Tab-separated table of C-alpha atoms in Angstrom:
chain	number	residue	atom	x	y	z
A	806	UNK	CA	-45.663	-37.575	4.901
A	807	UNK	CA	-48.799	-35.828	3.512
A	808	UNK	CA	-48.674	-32.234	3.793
A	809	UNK	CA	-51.444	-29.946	4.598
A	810	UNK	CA	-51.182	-26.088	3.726
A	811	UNK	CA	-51.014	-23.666	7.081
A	812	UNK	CA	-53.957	-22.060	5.544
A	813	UNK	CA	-55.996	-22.328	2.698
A	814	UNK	CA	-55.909	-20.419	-0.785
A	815	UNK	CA	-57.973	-17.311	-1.090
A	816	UNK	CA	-57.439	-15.236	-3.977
A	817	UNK	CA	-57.007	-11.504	-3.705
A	818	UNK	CA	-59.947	-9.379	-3.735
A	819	UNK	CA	-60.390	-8.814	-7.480
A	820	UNK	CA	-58.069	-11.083	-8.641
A	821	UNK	CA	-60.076	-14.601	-8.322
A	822	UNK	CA	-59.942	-15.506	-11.975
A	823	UNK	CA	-57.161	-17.041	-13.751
A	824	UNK	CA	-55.350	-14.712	-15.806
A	825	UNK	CA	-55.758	-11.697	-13.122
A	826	UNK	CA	-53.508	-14.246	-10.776
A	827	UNK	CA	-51.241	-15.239	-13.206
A	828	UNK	CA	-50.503	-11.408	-14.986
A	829	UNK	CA	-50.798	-9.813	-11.933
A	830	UNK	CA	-48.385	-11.920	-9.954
A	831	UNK	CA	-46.291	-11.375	-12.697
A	832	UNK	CA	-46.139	-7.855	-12.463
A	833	UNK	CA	-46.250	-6.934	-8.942
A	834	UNK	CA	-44.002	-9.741	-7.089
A	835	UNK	CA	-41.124	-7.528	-5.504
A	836	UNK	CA	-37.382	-8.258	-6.879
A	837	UNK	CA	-35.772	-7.078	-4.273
A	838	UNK	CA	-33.259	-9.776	-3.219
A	839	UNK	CA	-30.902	-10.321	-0.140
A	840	UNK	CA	-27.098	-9.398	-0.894
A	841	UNK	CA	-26.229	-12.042	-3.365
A	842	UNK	CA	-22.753	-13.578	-5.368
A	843	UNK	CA	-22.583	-13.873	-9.295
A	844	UNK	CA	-20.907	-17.283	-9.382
A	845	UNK	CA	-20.349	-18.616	-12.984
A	846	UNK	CA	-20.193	-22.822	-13.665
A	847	UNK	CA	-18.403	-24.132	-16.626
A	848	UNK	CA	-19.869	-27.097	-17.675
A	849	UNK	CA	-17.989	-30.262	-18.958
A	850	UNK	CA	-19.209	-29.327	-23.001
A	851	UNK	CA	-17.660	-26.005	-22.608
A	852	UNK	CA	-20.628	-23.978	-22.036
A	853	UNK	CA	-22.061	-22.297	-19.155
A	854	UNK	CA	-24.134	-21.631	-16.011
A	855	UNK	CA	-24.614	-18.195	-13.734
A	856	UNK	CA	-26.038	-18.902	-10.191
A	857	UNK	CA	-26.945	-16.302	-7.857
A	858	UNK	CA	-26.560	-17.302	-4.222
A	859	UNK	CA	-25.542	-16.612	-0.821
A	860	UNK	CA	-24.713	-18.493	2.346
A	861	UNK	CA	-26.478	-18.964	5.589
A	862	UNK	CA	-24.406	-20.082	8.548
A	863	UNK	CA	-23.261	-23.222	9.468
A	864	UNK	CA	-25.312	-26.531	9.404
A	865	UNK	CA	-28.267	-23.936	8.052
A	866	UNK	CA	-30.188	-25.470	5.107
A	867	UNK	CA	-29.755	-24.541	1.962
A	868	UNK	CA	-32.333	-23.341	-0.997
A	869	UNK	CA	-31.605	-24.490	-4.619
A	870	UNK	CA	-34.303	-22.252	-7.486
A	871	UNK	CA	-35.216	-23.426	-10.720
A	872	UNK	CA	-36.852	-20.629	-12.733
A	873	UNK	CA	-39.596	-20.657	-15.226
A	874	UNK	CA	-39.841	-20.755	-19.443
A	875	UNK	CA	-37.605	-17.668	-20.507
A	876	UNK	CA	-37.060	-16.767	-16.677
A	877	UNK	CA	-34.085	-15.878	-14.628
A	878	UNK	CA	-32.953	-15.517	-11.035
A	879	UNK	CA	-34.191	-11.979	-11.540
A	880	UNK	CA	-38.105	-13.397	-11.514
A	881	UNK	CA	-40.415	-12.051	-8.890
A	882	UNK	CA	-41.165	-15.648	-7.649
A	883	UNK	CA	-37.718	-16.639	-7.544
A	884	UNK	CA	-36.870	-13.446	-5.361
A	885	UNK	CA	-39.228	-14.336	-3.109
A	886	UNK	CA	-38.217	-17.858	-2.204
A	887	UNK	CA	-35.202	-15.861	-1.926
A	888	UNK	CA	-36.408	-13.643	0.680
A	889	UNK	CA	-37.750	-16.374	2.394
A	890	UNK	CA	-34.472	-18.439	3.282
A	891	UNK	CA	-32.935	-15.647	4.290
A	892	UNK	CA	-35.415	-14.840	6.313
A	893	UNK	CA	-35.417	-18.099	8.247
A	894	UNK	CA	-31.693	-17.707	8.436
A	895	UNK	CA	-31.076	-20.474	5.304
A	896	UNK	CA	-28.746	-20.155	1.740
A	897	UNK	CA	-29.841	-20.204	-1.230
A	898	UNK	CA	-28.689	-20.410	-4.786
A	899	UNK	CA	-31.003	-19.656	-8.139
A	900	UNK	CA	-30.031	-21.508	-11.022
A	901	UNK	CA	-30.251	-19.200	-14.164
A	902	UNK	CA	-30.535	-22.178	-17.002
A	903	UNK	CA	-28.308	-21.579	-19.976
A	904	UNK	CA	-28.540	-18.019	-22.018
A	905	UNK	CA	-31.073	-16.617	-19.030
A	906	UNK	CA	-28.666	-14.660	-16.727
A	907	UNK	CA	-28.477	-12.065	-19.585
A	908	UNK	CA	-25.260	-13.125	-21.361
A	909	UNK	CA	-25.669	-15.441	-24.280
A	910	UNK	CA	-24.503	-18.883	-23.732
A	911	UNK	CA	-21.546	-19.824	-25.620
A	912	UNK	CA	-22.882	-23.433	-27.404
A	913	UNK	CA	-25.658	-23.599	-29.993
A	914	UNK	CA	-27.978	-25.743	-27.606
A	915	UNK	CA	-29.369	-23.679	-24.745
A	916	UNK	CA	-31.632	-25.808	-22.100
A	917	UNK	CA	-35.397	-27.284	-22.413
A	918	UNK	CA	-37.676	-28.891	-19.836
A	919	UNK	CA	-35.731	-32.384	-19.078
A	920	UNK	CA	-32.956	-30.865	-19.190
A	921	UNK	CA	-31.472	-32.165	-15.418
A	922	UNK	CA	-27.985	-32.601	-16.078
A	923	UNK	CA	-26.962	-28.842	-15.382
A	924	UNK	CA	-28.914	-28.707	-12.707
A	925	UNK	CA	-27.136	-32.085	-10.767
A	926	UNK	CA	-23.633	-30.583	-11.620
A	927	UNK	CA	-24.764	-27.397	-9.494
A	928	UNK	CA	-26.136	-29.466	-6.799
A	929	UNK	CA	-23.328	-31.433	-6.379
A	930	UNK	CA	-21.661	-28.239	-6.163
A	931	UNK	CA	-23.507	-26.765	-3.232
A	932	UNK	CA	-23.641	-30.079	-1.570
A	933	UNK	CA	-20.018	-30.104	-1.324
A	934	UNK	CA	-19.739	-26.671	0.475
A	935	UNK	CA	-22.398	-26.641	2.699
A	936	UNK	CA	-23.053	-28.229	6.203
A	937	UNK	CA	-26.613	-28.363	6.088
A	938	UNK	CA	-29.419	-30.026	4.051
A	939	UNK	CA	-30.247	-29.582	0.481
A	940	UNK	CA	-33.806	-28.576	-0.565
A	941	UNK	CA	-34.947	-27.507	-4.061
A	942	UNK	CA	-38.044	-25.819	-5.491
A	943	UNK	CA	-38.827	-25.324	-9.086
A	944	UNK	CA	-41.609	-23.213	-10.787
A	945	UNK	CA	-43.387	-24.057	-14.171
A	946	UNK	CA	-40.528	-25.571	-16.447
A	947	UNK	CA	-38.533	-25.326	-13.912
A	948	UNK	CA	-40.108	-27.245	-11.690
A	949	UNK	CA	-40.596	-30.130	-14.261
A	950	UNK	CA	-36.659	-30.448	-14.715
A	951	UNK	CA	-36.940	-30.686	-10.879
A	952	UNK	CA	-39.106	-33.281	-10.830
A	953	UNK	CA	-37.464	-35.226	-13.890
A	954	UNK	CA	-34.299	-34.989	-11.714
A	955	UNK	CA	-35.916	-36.638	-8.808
A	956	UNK	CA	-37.021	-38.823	-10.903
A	957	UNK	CA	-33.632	-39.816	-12.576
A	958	UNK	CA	-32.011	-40.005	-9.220
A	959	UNK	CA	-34.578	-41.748	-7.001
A	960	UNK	CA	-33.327	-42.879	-3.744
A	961	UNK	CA	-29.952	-41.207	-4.512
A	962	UNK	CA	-31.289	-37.708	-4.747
A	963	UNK	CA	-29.113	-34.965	-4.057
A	964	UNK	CA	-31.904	-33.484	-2.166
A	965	UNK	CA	-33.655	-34.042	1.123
A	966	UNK	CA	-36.703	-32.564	-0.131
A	967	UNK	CA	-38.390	-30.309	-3.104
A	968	UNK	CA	-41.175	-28.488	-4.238
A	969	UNK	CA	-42.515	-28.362	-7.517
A	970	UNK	CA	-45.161	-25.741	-8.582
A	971	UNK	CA	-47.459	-25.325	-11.837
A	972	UNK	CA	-45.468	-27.362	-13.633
A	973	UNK	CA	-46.173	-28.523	-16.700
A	974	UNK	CA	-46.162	-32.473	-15.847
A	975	UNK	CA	-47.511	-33.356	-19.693
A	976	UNK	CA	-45.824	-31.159	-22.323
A	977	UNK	CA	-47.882	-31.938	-24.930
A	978	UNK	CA	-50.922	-31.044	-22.876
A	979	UNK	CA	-49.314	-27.906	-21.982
A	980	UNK	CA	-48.533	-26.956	-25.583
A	981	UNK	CA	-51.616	-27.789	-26.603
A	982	UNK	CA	-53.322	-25.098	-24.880
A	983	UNK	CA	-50.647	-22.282	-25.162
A	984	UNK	CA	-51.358	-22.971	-28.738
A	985	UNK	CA	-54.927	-23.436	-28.997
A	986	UNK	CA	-56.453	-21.339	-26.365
A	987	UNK	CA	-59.562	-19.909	-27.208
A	988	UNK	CA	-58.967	-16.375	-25.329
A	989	UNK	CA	-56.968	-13.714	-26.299
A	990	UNK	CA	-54.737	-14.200	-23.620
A	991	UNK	CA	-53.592	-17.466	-24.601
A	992	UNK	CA	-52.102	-15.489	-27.799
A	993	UNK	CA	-50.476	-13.009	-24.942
A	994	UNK	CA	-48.738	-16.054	-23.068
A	995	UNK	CA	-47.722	-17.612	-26.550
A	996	UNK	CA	-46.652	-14.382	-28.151
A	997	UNK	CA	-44.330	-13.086	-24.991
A	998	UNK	CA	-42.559	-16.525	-24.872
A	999	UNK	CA	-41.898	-16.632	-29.067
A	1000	UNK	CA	-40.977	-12.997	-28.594
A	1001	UNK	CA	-37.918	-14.074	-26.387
A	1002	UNK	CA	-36.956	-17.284	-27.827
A	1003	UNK	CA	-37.025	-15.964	-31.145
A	1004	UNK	CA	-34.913	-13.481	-30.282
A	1005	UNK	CA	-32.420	-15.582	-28.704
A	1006	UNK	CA	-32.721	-17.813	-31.646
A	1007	UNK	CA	-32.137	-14.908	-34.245
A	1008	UNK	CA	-28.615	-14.716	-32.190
A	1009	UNK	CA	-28.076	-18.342	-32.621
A	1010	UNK	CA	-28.257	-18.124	-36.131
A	1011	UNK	CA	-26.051	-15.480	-36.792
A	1012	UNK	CA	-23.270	-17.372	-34.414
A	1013	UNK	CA	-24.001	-20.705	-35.599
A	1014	UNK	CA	-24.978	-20.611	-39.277
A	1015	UNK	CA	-27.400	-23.415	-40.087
A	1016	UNK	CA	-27.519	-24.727	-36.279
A	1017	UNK	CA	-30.906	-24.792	-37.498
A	1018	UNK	CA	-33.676	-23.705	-40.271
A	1019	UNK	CA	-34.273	-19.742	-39.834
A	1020	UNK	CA	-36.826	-20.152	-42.334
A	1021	UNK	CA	-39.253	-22.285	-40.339
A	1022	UNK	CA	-38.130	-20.749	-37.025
A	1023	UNK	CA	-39.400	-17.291	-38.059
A	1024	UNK	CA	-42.556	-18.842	-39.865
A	1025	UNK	CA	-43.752	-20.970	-36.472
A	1026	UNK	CA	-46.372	-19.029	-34.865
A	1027	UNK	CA	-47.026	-21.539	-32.397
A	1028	UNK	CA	-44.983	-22.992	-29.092
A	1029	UNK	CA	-44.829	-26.492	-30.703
A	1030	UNK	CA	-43.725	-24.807	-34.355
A	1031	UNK	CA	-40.802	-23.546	-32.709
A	1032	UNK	CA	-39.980	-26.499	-30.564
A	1033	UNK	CA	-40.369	-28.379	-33.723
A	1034	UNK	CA	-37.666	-26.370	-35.350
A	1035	UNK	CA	-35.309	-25.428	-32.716
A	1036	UNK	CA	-35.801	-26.792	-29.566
A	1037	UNK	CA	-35.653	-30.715	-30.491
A	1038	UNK	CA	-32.604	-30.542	-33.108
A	1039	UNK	CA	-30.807	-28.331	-30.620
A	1040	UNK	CA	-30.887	-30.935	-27.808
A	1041	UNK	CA	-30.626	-34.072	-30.002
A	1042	UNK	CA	-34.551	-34.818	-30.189
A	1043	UNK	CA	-36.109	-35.962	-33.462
A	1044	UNK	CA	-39.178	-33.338	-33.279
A	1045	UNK	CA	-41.479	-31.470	-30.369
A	1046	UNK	CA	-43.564	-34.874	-30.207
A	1047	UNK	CA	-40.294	-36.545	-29.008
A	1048	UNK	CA	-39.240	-34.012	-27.317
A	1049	UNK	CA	-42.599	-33.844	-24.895
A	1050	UNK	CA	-42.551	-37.624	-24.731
A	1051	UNK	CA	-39.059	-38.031	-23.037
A	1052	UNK	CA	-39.095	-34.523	-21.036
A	1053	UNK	CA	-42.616	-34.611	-19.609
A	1054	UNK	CA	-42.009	-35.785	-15.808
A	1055	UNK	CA	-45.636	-36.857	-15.349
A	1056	UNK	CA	-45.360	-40.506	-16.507
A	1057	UNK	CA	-42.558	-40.776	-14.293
A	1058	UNK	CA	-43.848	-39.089	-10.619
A	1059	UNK	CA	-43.854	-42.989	-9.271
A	1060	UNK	CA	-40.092	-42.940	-9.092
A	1061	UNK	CA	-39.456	-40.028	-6.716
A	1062	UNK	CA	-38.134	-40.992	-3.962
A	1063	UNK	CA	-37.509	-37.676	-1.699
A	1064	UNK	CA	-40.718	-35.753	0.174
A	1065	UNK	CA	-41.863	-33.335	-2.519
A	1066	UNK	CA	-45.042	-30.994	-2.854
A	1067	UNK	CA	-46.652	-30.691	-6.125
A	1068	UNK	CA	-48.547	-27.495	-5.975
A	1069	UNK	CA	-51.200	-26.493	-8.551
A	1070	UNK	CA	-54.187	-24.724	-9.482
A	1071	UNK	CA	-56.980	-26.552	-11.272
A	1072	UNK	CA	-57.565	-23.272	-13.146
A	1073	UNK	CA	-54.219	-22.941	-14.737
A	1074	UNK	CA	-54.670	-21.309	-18.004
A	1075	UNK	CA	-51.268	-22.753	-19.390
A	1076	UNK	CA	-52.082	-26.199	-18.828
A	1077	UNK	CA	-55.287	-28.490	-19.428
A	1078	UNK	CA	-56.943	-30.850	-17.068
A	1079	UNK	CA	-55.891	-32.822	-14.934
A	1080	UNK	CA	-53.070	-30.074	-14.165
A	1081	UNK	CA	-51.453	-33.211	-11.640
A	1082	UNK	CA	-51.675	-36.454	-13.029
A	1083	UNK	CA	-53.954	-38.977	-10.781
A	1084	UNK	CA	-51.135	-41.533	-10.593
A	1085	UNK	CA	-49.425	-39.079	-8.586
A	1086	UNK	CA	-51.428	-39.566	-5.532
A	1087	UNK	CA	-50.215	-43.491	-5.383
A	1088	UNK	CA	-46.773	-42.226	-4.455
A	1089	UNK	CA	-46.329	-41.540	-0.488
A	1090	UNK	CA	-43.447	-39.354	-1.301
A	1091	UNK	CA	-45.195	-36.813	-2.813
A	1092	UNK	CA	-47.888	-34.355	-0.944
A	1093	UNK	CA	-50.574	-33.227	-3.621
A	1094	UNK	CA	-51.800	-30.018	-3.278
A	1095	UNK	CA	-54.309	-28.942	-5.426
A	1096	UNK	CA	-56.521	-25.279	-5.258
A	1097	UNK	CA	-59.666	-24.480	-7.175
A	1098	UNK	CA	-57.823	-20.795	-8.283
A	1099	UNK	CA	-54.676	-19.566	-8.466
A	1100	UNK	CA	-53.736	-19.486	-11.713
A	1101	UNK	CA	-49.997	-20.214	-13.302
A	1102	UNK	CA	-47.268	-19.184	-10.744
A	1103	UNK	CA	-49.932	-17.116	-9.471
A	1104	UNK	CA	-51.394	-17.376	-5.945
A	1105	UNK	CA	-51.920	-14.235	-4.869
A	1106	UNK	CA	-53.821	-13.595	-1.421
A	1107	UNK	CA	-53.757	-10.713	0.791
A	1108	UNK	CA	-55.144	-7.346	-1.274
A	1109	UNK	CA	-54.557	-6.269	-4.417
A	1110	UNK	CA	-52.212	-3.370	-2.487
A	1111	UNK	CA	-50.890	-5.999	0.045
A	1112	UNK	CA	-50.168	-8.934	-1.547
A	1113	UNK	CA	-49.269	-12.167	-0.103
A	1114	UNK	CA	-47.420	-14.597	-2.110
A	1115	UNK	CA	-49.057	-18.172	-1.019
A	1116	UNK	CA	-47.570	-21.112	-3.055
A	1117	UNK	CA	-43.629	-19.534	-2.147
A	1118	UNK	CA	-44.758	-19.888	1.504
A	1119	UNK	CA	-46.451	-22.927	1.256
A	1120	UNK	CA	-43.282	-24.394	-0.343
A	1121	UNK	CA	-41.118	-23.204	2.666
A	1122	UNK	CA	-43.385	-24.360	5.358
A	1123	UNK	CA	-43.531	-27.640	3.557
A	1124	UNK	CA	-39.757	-27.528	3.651
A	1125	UNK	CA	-39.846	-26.709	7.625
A	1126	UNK	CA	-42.346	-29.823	8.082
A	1127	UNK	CA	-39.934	-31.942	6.695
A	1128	UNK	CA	-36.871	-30.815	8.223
A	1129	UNK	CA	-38.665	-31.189	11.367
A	1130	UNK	CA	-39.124	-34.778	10.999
């Protein structure tokens, strides 16, 4: 199927350049959430995951969230894909990755873009309790574990459909300008992600003496420095370039086998042109959608005092098309 939005993407009123969309959106989604269950997975290593979820009724279909870079269930665009199954009468369940729902996870590793196996032991979870079908969506690195999953499981994917937005398809791309943006808000994006990663990472240390070098991991002042240092020992990687080289799930969007909606904005401050690779358009699984503006995980329409969130209800409207056959 190819997908075509219910309307097209016009910014906000004041709000039509990059970084207003992507702060802003940031700032002002709503976290209110429908009545939901802490459920805690233990995972076959020993460690860890907290999902937040609730149930719809019988036969309904059934949401599954992947959350962002340093993100949680708690985000304001994870809320509102929340709001938006219940509102059509659906479950849901948001995934908080390991050491995101707010209690440390209890292994030195923690989780990284490719990292899909958590995420299939939780599906296989839901699928086993509910009567309905499975859908997914995932946002920025979340949304690339999403699509590496599909991507692993092809035509036995646990889902009947996803939806993947502003992810970060090439890594290296992606690190490339969080580290060498020319604006001062590139230094914003990179310094608020380091400021929570280091911190979690200071907490490692003292847990897990020499899990890795504190040293270097206080001296990186860059995205790549850090994943150099702690991200691709942690998860068995020989450095950041390896690491970006087997997570990235751009080089692999021909193997997806399920309908899914790769949503972007060409002016995505986090990542560097093309923001969806080409090759992507060659697969008649996915639906390509592509908007001048809307920044990362930003899409705000409406009014700067009414906002409407577009790319979250573009994702569930994609999900109704499908479901509707």
């Amino acid at each position: 199927m190819t997908f075509q939005p219910t309307e097209p993407f016009v910014p906000a009123p004041g709000l039509r350049g990059p970084h207003a969309q992507t702060i802003y959106a940031s700032v002002v989604r709503p976290t209110r959430v429908p009545p939901l269950r802490r459920e805690r997975r233990d995972l076959p290593d020993g460690d860890f995951v907290d999902l937040d979820t609730f149930d719809g009724p019988t036969g309904a279909p059934h949401v599954v969230v992947l959350h962002g870079l340093e993100g949680s269930s708690q985000a304001g665009y994870v809320t509102e894909v929340l709001r938006g199954a219940a509102k059509r009468g659906w479950g849901a369940t948001a995934i908080n990755f390991r050491s995101c729902s707010g209690e440390p996870n209890r292994l030195p590793r923690a989780y990284h873009s490719g990292d899909t196996a958590d995420t299939l032991l939780v599906m296989a979870d839901v699928r086993a309790r509910i009567t309905g079908p499975m859908l997914a969506v995932g946002f920025s690195l979340g949304a690339n574990v999403l699509c590496r999953l599909l991507e692993e499981t092809g035509d036995g994917a646990p889902v009947v459909a996803a939806a993947s937005i502003s992810a970060p398809y090439d890594l290296d791309a992606c690190c490339r300008k969080l580290d060498g943006g020319s604006s001062g808000y590139h230094w914003l994006y990179r310094e608020r992600f380091l400021r929570t990663l280091k911190s979690k990472a200071r907490a490692k240390l003292q847990r897990f003496p020499g899990a890795f070098d504190g040293v270097r991991m206080e001296a990186a002042r860059t995205i790549r420095g850090y994943d150099d240092v702690v991200t691709a020992p942690l998860h068995g990687f020989r450095d950041a370039t390896h690491y970006y080289r087997e997570a990235s799930a751009g080089p692999r969007l021909a193997d997806i086998r399920r309908p899914t909606l790769l949503l972007s904005s060409a002016d995505d401050p986090m990542l560097e042109a093309p923001v969806i690779p080409p090759s992507a358009r060659d697969n008649p699984f996915l639906s390509v959608v592509l908007t001048g503006q809307g920044g990362h995980v930003g899409f705000v329409a409406g009014s700067v005092f009414r906002p409407y969130f577009w790319a979250e209800a573009q994702a569930l409207a994609f999900f109704e098309r499908v479901l509707a056959g």
